[in-house]
Every structure is written in structure tokens, then in C-alpha cells.
Coordinates of C-alpha atoms and ligand atoms in Angstrom, one line a residue:
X982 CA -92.5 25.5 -59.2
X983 CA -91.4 23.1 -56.5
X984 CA -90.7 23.6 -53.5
X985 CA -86.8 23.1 -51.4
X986 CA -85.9 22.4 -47.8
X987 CA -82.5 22.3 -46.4
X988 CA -81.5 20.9 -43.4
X989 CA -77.7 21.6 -42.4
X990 CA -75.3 19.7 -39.6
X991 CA -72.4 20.8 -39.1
X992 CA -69.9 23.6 -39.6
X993 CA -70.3 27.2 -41.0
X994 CA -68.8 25.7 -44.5
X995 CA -71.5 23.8 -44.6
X996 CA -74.1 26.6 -44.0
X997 CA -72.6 28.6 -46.1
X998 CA -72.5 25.6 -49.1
X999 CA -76.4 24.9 -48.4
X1000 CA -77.2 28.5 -48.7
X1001 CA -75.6 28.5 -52.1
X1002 CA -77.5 25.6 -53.0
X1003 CA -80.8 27.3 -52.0
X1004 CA -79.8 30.5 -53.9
X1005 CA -79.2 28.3 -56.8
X1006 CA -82.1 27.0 -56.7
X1007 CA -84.5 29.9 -55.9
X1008 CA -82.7 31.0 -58.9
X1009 CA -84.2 28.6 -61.2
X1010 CA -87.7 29.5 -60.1
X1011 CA -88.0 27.0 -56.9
X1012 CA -89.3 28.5 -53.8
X1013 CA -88.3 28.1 -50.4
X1014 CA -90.5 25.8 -48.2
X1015 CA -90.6 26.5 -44.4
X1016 CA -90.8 23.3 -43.3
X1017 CA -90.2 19.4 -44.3
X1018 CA -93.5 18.5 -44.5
X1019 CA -94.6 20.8 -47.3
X1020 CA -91.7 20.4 -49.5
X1021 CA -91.2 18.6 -52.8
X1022 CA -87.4 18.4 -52.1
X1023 CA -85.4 18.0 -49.1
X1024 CA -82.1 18.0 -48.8
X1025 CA -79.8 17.3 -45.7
X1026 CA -76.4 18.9 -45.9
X1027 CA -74.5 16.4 -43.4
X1028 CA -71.1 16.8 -41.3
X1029 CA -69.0 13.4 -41.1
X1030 CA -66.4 15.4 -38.6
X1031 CA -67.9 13.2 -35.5
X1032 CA -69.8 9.9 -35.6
X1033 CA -72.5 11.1 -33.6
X1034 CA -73.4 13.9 -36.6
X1035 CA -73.4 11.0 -38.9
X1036 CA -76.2 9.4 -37.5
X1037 CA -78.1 11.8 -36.8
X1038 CA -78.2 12.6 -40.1
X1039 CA -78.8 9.0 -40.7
X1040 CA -81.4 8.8 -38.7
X1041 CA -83.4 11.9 -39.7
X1042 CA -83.5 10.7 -43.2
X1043 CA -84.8 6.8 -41.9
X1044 CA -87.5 9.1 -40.6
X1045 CA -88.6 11.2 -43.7
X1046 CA -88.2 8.2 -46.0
X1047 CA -90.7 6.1 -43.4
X1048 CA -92.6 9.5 -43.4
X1049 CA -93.1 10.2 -46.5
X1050 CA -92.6 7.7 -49.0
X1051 CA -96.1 6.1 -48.7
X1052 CA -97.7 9.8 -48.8
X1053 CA -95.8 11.4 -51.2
X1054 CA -94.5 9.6 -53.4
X1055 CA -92.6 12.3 -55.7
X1056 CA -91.0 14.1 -53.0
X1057 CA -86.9 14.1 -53.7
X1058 CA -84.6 12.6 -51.0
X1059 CA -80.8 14.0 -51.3
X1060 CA -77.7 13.6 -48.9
X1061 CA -74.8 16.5 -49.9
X1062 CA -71.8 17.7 -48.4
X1063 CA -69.3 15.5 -46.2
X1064 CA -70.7 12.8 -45.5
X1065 CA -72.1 12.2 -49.1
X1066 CA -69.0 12.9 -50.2
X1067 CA -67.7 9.9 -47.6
X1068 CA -70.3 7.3 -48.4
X1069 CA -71.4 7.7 -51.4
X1070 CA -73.5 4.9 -52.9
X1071 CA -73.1 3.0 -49.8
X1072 CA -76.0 5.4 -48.4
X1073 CA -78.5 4.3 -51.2
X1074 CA -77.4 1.0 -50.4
X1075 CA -77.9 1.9 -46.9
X1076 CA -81.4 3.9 -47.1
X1077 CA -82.6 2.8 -50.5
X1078 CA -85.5 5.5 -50.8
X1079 CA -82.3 7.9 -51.3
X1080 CA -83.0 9.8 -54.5
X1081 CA -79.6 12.1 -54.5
X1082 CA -76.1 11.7 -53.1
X1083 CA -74.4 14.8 -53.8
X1084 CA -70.1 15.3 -52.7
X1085 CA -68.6 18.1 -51.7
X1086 CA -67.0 19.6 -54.9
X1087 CA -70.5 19.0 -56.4
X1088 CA -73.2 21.4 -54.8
X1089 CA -73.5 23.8 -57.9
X1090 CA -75.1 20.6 -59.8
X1091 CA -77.7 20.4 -57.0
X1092 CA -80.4 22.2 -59.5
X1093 CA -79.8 20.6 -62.7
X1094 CA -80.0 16.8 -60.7
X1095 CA -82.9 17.8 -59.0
X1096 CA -84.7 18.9 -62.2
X1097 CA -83.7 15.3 -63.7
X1098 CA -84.9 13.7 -60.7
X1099 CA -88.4 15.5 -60.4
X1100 CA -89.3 15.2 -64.4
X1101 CA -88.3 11.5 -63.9
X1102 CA -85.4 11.9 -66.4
X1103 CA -83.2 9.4 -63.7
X1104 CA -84.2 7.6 -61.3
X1105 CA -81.2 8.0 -58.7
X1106 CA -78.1 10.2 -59.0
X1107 CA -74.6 9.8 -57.2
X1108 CA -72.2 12.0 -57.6
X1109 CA -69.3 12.0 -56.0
X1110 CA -65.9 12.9 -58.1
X1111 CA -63.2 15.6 -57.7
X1112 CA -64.1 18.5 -59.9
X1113 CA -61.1 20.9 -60.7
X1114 CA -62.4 24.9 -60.0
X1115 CA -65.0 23.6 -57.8
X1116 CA -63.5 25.6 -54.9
X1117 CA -65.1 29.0 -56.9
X1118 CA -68.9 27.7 -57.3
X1119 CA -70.0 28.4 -54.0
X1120 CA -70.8 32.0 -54.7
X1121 CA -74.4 32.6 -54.6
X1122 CA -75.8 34.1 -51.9
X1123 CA -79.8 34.3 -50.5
X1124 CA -80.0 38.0 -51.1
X1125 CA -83.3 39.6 -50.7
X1126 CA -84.3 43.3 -51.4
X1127 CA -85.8 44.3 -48.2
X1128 CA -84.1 46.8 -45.9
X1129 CA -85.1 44.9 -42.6
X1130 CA -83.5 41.3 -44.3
X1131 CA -80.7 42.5 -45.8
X1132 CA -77.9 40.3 -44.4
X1133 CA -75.6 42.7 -42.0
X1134 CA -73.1 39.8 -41.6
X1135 CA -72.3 37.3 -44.2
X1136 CA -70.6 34.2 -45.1
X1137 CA -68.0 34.0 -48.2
X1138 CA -66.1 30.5 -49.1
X1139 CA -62.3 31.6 -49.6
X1140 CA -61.2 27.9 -50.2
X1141 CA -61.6 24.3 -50.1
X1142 CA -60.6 21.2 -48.6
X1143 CA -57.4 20.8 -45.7
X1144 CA -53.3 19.3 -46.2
X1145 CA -52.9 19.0 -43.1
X1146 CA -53.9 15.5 -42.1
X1147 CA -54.5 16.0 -38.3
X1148 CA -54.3 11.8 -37.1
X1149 CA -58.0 12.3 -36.5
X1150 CA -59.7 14.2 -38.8
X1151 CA -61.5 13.5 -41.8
X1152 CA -62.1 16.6 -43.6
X1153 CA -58.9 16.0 -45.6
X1154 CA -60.7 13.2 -47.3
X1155 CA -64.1 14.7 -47.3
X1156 CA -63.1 18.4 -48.7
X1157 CA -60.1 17.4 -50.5
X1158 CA -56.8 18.7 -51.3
X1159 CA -56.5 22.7 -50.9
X1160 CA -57.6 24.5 -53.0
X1161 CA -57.6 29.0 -53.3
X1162 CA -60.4 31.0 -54.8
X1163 CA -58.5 34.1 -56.7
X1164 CA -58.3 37.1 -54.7
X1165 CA -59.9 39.9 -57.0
X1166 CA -63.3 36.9 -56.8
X1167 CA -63.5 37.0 -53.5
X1168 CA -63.0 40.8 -53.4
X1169 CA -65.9 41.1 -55.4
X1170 CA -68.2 38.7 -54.0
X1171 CA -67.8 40.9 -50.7
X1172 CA -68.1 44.1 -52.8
X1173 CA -71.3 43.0 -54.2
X1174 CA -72.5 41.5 -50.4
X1175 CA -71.4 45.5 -48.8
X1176 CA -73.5 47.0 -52.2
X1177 CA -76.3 45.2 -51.0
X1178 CA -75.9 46.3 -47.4
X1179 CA -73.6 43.9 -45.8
X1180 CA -71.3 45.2 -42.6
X1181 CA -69.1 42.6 -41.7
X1182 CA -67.8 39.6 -43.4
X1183 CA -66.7 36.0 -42.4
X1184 CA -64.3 34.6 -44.3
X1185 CA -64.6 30.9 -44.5
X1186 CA -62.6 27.5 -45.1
X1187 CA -61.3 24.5 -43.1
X1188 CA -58.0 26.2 -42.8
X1189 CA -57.9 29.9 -44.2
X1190 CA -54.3 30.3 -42.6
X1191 CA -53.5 28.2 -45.7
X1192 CA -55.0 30.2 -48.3
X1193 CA -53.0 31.1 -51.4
X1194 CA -50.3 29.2 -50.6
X1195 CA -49.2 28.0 -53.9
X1196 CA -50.8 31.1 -56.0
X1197 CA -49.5 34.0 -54.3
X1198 CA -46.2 34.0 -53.0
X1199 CA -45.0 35.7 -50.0
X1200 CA -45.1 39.6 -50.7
X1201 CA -43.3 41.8 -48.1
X1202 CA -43.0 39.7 -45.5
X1203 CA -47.5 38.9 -45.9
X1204 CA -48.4 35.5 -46.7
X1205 CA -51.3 35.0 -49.1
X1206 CA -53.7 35.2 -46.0
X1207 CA -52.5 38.2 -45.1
X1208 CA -52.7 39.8 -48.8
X1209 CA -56.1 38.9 -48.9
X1210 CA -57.1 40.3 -45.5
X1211 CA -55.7 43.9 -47.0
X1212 CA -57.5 43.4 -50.2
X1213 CA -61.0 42.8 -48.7
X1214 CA -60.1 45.8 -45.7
X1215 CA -60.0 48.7 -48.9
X1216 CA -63.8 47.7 -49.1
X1217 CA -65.7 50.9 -48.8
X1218 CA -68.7 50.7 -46.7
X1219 CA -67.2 47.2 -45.2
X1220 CA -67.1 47.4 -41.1
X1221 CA -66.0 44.2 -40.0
X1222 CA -63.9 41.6 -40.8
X1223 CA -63.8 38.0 -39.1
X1224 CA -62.4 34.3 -40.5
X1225 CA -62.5 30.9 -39.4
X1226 CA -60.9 28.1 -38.8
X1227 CA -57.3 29.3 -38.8
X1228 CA -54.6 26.8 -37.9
X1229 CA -52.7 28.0 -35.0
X1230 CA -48.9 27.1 -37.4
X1231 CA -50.4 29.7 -40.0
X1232 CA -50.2 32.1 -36.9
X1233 CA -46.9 33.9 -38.2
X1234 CA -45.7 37.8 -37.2
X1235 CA -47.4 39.3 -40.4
X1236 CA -51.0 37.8 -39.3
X1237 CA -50.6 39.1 -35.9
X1238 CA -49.2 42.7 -36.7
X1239 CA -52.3 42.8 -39.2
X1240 CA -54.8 43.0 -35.9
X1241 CA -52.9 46.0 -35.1
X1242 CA -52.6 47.5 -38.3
X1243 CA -56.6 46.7 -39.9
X1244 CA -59.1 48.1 -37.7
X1245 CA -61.9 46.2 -39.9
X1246 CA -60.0 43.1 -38.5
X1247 CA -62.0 42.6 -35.1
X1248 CA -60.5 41.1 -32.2
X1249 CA -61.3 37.9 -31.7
X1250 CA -59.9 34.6 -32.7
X1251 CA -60.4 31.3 -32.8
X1252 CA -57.5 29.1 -32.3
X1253 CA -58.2 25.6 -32.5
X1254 CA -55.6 23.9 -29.6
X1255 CA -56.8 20.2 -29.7
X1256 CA -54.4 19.4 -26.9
X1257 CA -52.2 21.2 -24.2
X1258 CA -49.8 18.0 -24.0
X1259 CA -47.1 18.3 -26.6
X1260 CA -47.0 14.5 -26.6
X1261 CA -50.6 14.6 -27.8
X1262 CA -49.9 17.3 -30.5
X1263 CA -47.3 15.3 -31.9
X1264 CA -49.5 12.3 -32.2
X1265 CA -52.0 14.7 -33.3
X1266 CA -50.2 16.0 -36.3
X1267 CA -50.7 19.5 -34.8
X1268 CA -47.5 21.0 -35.8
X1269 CA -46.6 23.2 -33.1
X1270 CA -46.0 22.4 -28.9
X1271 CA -47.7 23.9 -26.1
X1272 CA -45.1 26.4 -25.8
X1273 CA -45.7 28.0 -29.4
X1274 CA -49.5 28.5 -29.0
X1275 CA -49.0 30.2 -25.5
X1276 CA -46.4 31.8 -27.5
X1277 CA -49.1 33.2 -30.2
X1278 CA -51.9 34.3 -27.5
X1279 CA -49.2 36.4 -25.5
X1280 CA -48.4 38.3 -28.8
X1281 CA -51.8 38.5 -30.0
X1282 CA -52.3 40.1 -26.8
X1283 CA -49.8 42.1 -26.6
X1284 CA -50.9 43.6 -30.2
X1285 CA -54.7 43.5 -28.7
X1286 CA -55.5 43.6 -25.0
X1287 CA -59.2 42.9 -25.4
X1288 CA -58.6 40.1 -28.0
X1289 CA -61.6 37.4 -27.7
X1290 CA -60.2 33.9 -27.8
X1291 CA -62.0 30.6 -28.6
X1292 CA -60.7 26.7 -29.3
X1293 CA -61.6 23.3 -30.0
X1294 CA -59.9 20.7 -27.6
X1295 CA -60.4 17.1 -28.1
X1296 CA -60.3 14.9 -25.5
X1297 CA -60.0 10.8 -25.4
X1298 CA -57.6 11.2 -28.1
X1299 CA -55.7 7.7 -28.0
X1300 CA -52.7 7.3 -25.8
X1301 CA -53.6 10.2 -24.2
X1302 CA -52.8 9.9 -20.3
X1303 CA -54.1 11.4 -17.0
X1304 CA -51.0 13.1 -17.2
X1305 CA -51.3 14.9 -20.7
X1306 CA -54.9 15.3 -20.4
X1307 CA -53.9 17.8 -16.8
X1308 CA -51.5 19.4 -19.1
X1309 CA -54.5 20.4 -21.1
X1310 CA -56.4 21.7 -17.9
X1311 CA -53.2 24.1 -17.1
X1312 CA -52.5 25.2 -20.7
X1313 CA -56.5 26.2 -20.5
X1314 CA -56.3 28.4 -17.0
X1315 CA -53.1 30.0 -18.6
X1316 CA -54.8 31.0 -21.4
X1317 CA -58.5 31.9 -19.9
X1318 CA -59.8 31.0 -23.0
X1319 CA -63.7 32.9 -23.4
X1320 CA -65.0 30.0 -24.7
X1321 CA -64.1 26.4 -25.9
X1322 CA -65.9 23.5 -27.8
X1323 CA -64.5 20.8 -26.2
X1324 CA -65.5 17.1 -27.9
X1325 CA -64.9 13.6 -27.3
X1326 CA -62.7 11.9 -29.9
X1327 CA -65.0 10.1 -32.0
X1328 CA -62.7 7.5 -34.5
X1329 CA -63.3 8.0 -38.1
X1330 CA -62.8 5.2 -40.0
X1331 CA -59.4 5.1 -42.6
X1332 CA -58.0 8.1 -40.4
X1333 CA -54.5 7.1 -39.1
X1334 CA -55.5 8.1 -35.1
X1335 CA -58.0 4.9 -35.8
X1336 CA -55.2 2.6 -35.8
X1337 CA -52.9 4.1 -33.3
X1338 CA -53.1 1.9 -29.5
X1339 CA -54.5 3.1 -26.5
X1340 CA -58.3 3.8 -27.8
X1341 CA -59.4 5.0 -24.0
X1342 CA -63.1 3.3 -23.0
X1343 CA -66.1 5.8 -23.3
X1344 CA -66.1 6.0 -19.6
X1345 CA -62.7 8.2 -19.3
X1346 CA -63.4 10.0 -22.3
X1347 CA -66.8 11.2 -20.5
X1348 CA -65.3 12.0 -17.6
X1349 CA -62.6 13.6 -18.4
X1350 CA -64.8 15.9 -20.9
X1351 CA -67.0 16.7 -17.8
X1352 CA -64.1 17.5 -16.0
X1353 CA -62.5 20.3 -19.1
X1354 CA -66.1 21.3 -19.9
X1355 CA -66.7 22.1 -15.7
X1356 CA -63.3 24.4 -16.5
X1357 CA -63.9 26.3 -19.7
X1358 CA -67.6 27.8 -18.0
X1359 CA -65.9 28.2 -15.0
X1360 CA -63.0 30.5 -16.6
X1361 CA -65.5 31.5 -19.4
X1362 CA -68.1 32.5 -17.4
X1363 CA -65.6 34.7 -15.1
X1364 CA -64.1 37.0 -18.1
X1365 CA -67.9 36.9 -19.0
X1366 CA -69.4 38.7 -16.4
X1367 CA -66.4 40.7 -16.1
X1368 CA -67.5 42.6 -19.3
X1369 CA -70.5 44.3 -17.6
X1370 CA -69.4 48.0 -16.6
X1371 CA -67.9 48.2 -20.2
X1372 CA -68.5 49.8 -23.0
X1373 CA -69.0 47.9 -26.3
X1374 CA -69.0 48.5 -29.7
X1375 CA -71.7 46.2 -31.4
X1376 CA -73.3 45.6 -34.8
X1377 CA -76.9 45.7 -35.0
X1378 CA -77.8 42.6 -36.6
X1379 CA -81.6 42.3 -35.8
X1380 CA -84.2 41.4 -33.8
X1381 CA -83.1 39.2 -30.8
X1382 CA -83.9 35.3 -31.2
X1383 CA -85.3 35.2 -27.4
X1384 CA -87.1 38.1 -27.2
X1385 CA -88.6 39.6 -31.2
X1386 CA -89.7 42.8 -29.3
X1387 CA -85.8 43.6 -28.7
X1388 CA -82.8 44.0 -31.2
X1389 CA -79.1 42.2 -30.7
X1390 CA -76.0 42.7 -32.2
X1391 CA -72.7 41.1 -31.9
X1392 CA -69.5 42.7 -30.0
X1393 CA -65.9 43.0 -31.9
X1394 CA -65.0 39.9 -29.8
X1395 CA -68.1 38.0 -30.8
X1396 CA -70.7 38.6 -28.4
X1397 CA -74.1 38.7 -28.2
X1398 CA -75.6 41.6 -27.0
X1399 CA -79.5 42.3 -26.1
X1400 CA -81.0 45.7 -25.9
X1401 CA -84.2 48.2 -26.5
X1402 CA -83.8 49.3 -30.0
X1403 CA -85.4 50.8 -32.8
X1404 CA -85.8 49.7 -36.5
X1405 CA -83.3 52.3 -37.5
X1406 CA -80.6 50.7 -35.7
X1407 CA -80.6 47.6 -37.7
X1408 CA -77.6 47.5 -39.6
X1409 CA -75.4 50.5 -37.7
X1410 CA -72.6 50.0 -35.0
X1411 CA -73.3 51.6 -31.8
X1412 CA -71.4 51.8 -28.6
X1413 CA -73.4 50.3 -25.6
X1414 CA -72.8 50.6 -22.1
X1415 CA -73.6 47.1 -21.1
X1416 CA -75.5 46.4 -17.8
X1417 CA -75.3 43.0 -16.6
X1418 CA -74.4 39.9 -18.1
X1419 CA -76.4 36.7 -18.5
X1420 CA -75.4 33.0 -19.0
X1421 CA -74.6 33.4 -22.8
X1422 CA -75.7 37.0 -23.1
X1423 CA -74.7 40.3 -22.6
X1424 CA -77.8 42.9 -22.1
X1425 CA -77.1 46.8 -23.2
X1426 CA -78.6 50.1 -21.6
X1427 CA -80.9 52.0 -24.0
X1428 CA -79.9 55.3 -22.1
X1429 CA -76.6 55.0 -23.6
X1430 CA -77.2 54.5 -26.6
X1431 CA -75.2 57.2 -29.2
X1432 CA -78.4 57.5 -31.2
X1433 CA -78.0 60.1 -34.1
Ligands
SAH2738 N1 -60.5 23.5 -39.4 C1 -61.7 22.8 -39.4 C2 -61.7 21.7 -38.4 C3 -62.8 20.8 -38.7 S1 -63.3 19.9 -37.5 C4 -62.9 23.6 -39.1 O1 -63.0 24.3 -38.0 O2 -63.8 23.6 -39.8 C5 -63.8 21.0 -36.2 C6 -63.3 20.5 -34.8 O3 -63.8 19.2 -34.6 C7 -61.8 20.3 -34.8 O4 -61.1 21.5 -34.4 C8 -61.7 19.3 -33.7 O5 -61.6 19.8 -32.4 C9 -63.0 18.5 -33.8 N2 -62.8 17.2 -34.4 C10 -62.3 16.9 -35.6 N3 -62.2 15.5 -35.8 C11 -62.6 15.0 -34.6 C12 -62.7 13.6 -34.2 N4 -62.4 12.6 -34.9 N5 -63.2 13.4 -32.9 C13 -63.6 14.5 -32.1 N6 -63.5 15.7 -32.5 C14 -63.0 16.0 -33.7
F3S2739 FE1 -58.9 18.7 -39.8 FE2 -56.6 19.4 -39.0 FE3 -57.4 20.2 -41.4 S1 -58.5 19.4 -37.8 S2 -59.6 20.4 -41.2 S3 -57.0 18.1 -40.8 S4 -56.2 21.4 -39.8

């Protein structure tokens, strides 16, 4: 059977999408091939979020097509996920040794196009239209039998596509309207992932905060969210339970309280911000001022002490001032966030920020993201170290990606932890004394250890 590789860019949606697609296709008898060169489809899942992802993307596939082409002939070229989704034909038209252009409600056809396009049944395949329930298919999950790969932590899609129409983004158009998966599926997707030996869960979607808004009314005083936060917290043998992205407006008292009152609900959150200048936010389409999200970290702190807290800030956005950008410096020592991904505003095309005046030259966008960057380690790298001394609850997740000989596992709030283990431990929490922290890593002492 042939062989599939995937190349993702992007978000943990989009991860989680190409690892559906794989499973799909391992499935249907196709093997996994571990590398480009040696397989008889490749596919690159691409991200349209910034222009820099685009061309990369863009690039890569100049490269195979130049590659490859001339060699093997038969080898299958395919673009999915946002930027398909985006483009469309224009990318054939674009790249012309394209075979597949695949959207975003569309990845649970990637096996029956692929089989067309290898037994020569068509020639090239775009397909790019809405598809109603399309928000269930991604489902499938790479599981494979033995103990030391089972996945401890896993993905599962809770919805689709984003309302919200932040001024810059472009996921709205990518991903689509929202749309909910029903609660007793996702249920028992996780159920099935936690049979199989699964510990802790990430729930997925471009804003989860949203989820079930127009299915499940409010019950209680708990949103939809919340509901399903309860529903997947009954599961037996479940450990740990993380989402992302939440919108900080989808931050209301029922969603806090539940960090208190679900101990599978781990502490740590990220909140994306964007901007610290209420001006900005407004521009933004945020929906809330600078005073509401410090508003939401003091009572998610309040509710959890040790709460880890991450955000995305955007900087460059147009109109945005010397003056608004320092608000976003303050709002960020107030906070002390642990870590932030902090990106230049690229303009997407058709987005309304595009139009807006006062597009800043690349010059003050660079600096200024220097600048915020310089602050977020400085802060981050503070409440970092500060951690050493402590003890630390981690999951074992496997062997550690520097260093094979050692095991790493991943703290409540979401950090990586490196220590002398055993086989045994994969899989189980442990507490950890931890010893010293490194740039991005926390080590653990073996002494400590509560072995059993
Ligand atoms: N809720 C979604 C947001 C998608 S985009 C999710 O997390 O999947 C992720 C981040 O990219 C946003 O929070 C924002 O900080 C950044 N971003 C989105 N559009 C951007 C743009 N046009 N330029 C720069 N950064 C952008
Ligand atoms: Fe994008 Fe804003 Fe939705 S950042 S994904 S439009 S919440």
C-alpha cells in the first residue's frame, strides 16, 4: 500500500486535524512514511493565521514539486487545512504540480481523493465547500497497542470555526461559522482515548469558551462550556483536563468557580490578551477592556494561587501608539504572565484591520516586539526559576526529547519537567521535588520520587 507524509504548520487544531487524516488513512491500509523523500503522498496541513506561515508553506511545496516531480512522477501533492481552505484553486494556479487542495470542513475525504488521485481516476481535486456536520469528522485518532506508545495526553476537536471576527484574524473565514460537536460524542471519544490508556485530555477549538452556545442552554447558572467540562470530569481513569483557546469574554463566574470545584481541571490557562490598551481592544473587536481581564486573572487567582497563565499579544496592530503599546508593557508586569507568544501583526487580506489607517512600517513593529519579547522572559523567566524548591505534581509522558536516556512529564501548570526514571513511570503522576530550573526546563530529583 502507499505510503503518507504529513507536514503540519500551525495550531494544535491543525495537529490534531492531520492526525485524523493519518488515522484515516492508516485505516485504509496506507502506511506511515518517516520522511518526504520515501513517500507516495505528501500532504502539508498549512496555517493562513500569519503571512509568514503562508509562505513557508508555499515555499516548502515549490521545493518538493522542483524535487520530485522529474523523479517521481506519481508521488501526490496536497495542500489541506486553512490555507487551502483560503486559496483554493488559486494555489494550483499558483504551483501547478498541485495534485489536492483540500478545505477545512473537508479532511475526512482526504482518503477517498487520494485513492482517486493515485489510481489516476482524476487528475486534480479541489475541494473547498462548507459541509454541514463536518465539525464531528475529526475523530480518529493514531492509536497504537503498545504499552510504551500509548498516548498519555491527547487531543479531541470539541468544535469548529470562530464568530467572533477579531479586526485581524482570519480563522472566521478559514474555519467558518461555529459549530458544537454533541456532548455525549465527545464524552465518548475521551472514554475510548482513557480505555486505551490516555491521562489527561486537551480539549480543542478556535474558541471553546463558545461551545454549545446555541445547543445547550444555560443550566444552573453553567454555560455549555462548563456542562461539558463536568461531563468529561465523571471519566473514570481520566487525570487531567486542559482546553485551548478560550476567549477571555467566555471567562464568566461559572468557568472560574469550576477550577475550584473539578480537580481534573489543572491550573493553568491561557488567556489570549492581544492588547493592554483598551483603545486597541476596541479596534480589535476584543470585547472586553483592560480592566475586565485583570479583573478575570485576580479571580482566577483568587480561586487558584498557583494558576499557570499564558497569552497571545499582538503588536503593530494599526493605529496603535507609543502610548497604547506602553499600556500593554504595564498590563503585562501586572499580570506576570509565565509565558507569552507575542507576534507582529501580519495583514490578512479581506480582514477589516487591513483597511483600517495607521498600518505602522515594519521597523516599529520590530522594535516594539523586541521590546515586549525582552519583558515576557524577563518576567517569565523570574516566576520560572522561582519554581525550583517546590514540589510538583507531573505526568509522565515519556522519554525526554533532549536527552532519550531520561523521562519528562508535564506539571498541572504546563511544565516540562526532566528527571531519572524508569519504564514503569510512564503514564503515572508523581510528585517531584524539583532541583533547579533551566531556560525552558524544569529538572526533578530521582531521590524524591514517591515510587510505589
Ligand atoms: N483562538 C485562536 C486564535 C487563532 S490565532 C486559537 O488560538 O487557535 C492565534 C493567535 O495568533 C491569536 O491569538 C493572535 O495573537 C495571533 N494572530 C491572529 N491573527 C493575527 C494577525 N493577523 N497578525 C498577527 N498575529 C495574529
Ligand atoms: Fe480569531 Fe478572535 Fe476568533 S483571534 S479565532 S476571531 S476569537
Amino acid at each position: 500500500m502507499p505510503t503518507v507524509f504529513i507536514k503540519t504548520y500551525g495550531c494544535q487544531m491543525n495537529e490534531r486535524d492531520s492526525e485524523a487524516v493519518a488515522a484515516q488513512l492508516v485505516a485504509k491500509g496506507y502506511s506511515l512514511a518517516p520522511t518526504e523523500t520515501v513517500a507516495d503522498v505528501i500532504l502539508l496541513n498549512t496555517c493562513s493565521v500569519r503571512d509568514a506561515a503562508e509562505q513557508k508553506a508555499l515555499g516548502k511545496m515549490a521545493n518538493l514539486a522542483g524535487q520530485f516531480r522529474r523523479t517521481r512522477r506519481d508521488v501526490v501533492l496536497g495542500f489541506m487545512g486553512c490555507m487551502a481552505q483560503s486559496r483554493g484553486q488559486g494555489l494550483i494556479d499558483q504551483l501547478p504540480d498541485v495534485d489536492l487542495v483540500l478545505g477545512t470542513q473537508k479532511f475526512h475525504r482526504a482518503a477517498d481523493y487520494i485513492d482517486d488521485l493515485l489510481a489516476g481516476r482524476r487528475q486534480q481535486i479541489v475541494d473547498t465547500a462548507e459541509e454541514q456536520g463536518s465539525e464531528a469528522t475529526i475523530r480518529e485518532h493514531l492509536l497504537n497497542g503498545s504499552t510504551t506508545s500509548v498516548p498519555v495526553t491527547a487531543f479531541v476537536s470539541i468544535m469548529q470555526g470562530c464568530n467572533q471576527y477579531c479586526t485581524f484574524c482570519i480563522v472566521p473565514y478559514t474555519r467558518g461559522q461555529e459549530r458544537s460537536r454533541r456532548i455525549e460524542d465527545i464524552v465518548a471519544e475521551c472514554r475510548e482515548l482513557v480505555s486505551k490508556g490516555t491521562r489527561e485530555i486537551t480539549l480543542l477549538g478556535q474558541i471553546v469558551t463558545s461551545y454549545g452556545k446555541r445547543d445547550y442552554p444555560v443550566r444552573d447558572d453553567k454555560s455549555a462550556f462548563v456542562q461539558l467540562l463536568e461531563a468529561v470530569h465523571e471519566i473514570e481513569g481520566l487525570e487531567r483536563i486542559r482546553f485551548t483557546s478560550p476567549h477571555p469574554k467566555g471567562y464568566g463566574d461559572d468557568l472560574i468557580e469550576a477550577y475550584g470545584r473539578l480537580p481534573k481541571l489543572v491550573e493553568s490557562a491561557h488567556l489570549p490578551l492581544q492588547s493592554g490598551s483598551d483603545r486597541v481592544l476596541k479596534l480589535m473587536h476584543r470585547g472586553y477592556t483592560r480592566t475586565r481581564f485583570l479583573e478575570i486573572i485576580a479571580k482566577l487567582r483568587a480561586v487558584q494561587p498557583a494558576m499557570g497563565i499564558t497569552t497571545d499579544i499582538i503588536v503593530g496592530f494599526p493605529g496603535e501608539t507609543e502610548a497604547d503599546f506602553e499600556e500593554t508593557l504595564s498590563l503585562c508586569r501586572e499580570v506576570g504572565f509565565d509565558n507569552a507568544y507575542v507576534f507582529k501583526y501580519s495583514l490578512r487580506k479581506d480582514t477589516p484591520a487591513a483597511e483600517m489607517p495607521g498600518q505602522l512600517p515594519v521597523e516599529i513593529i520590530e522594535e516594539r516586539h523586541a521590546r515586549l519579547l525582552g519583558l515576557i522572559n524577563e518576567i517569565g523567566g523570574r516566576k520560572f526559576a522561582s519554581l525550583a524548591g517546590r514540589t510538583m505534581q507531573i505526568l509522565v509522558q515519556g522519554p525526554s526529547h533532549r536527552n532519550a536516556a531520561r523521562l519528562e512529564g508535564r506539571t498541572r501548570c504546563n511544565r516540562i519537567v526532566v528527571f531519572d526514571g524508569s519504564e514503569r513511570h510512564h503514564g503515572q503522576l508523581l510528585d517531584l521535588k524539583i532541583t533547579r530550573a533551566g531556560s525552558f526546563t524544569l529538572y526533578g530529583d530521582p531521590a524524591i520520587l514517591n515510587l510505589d
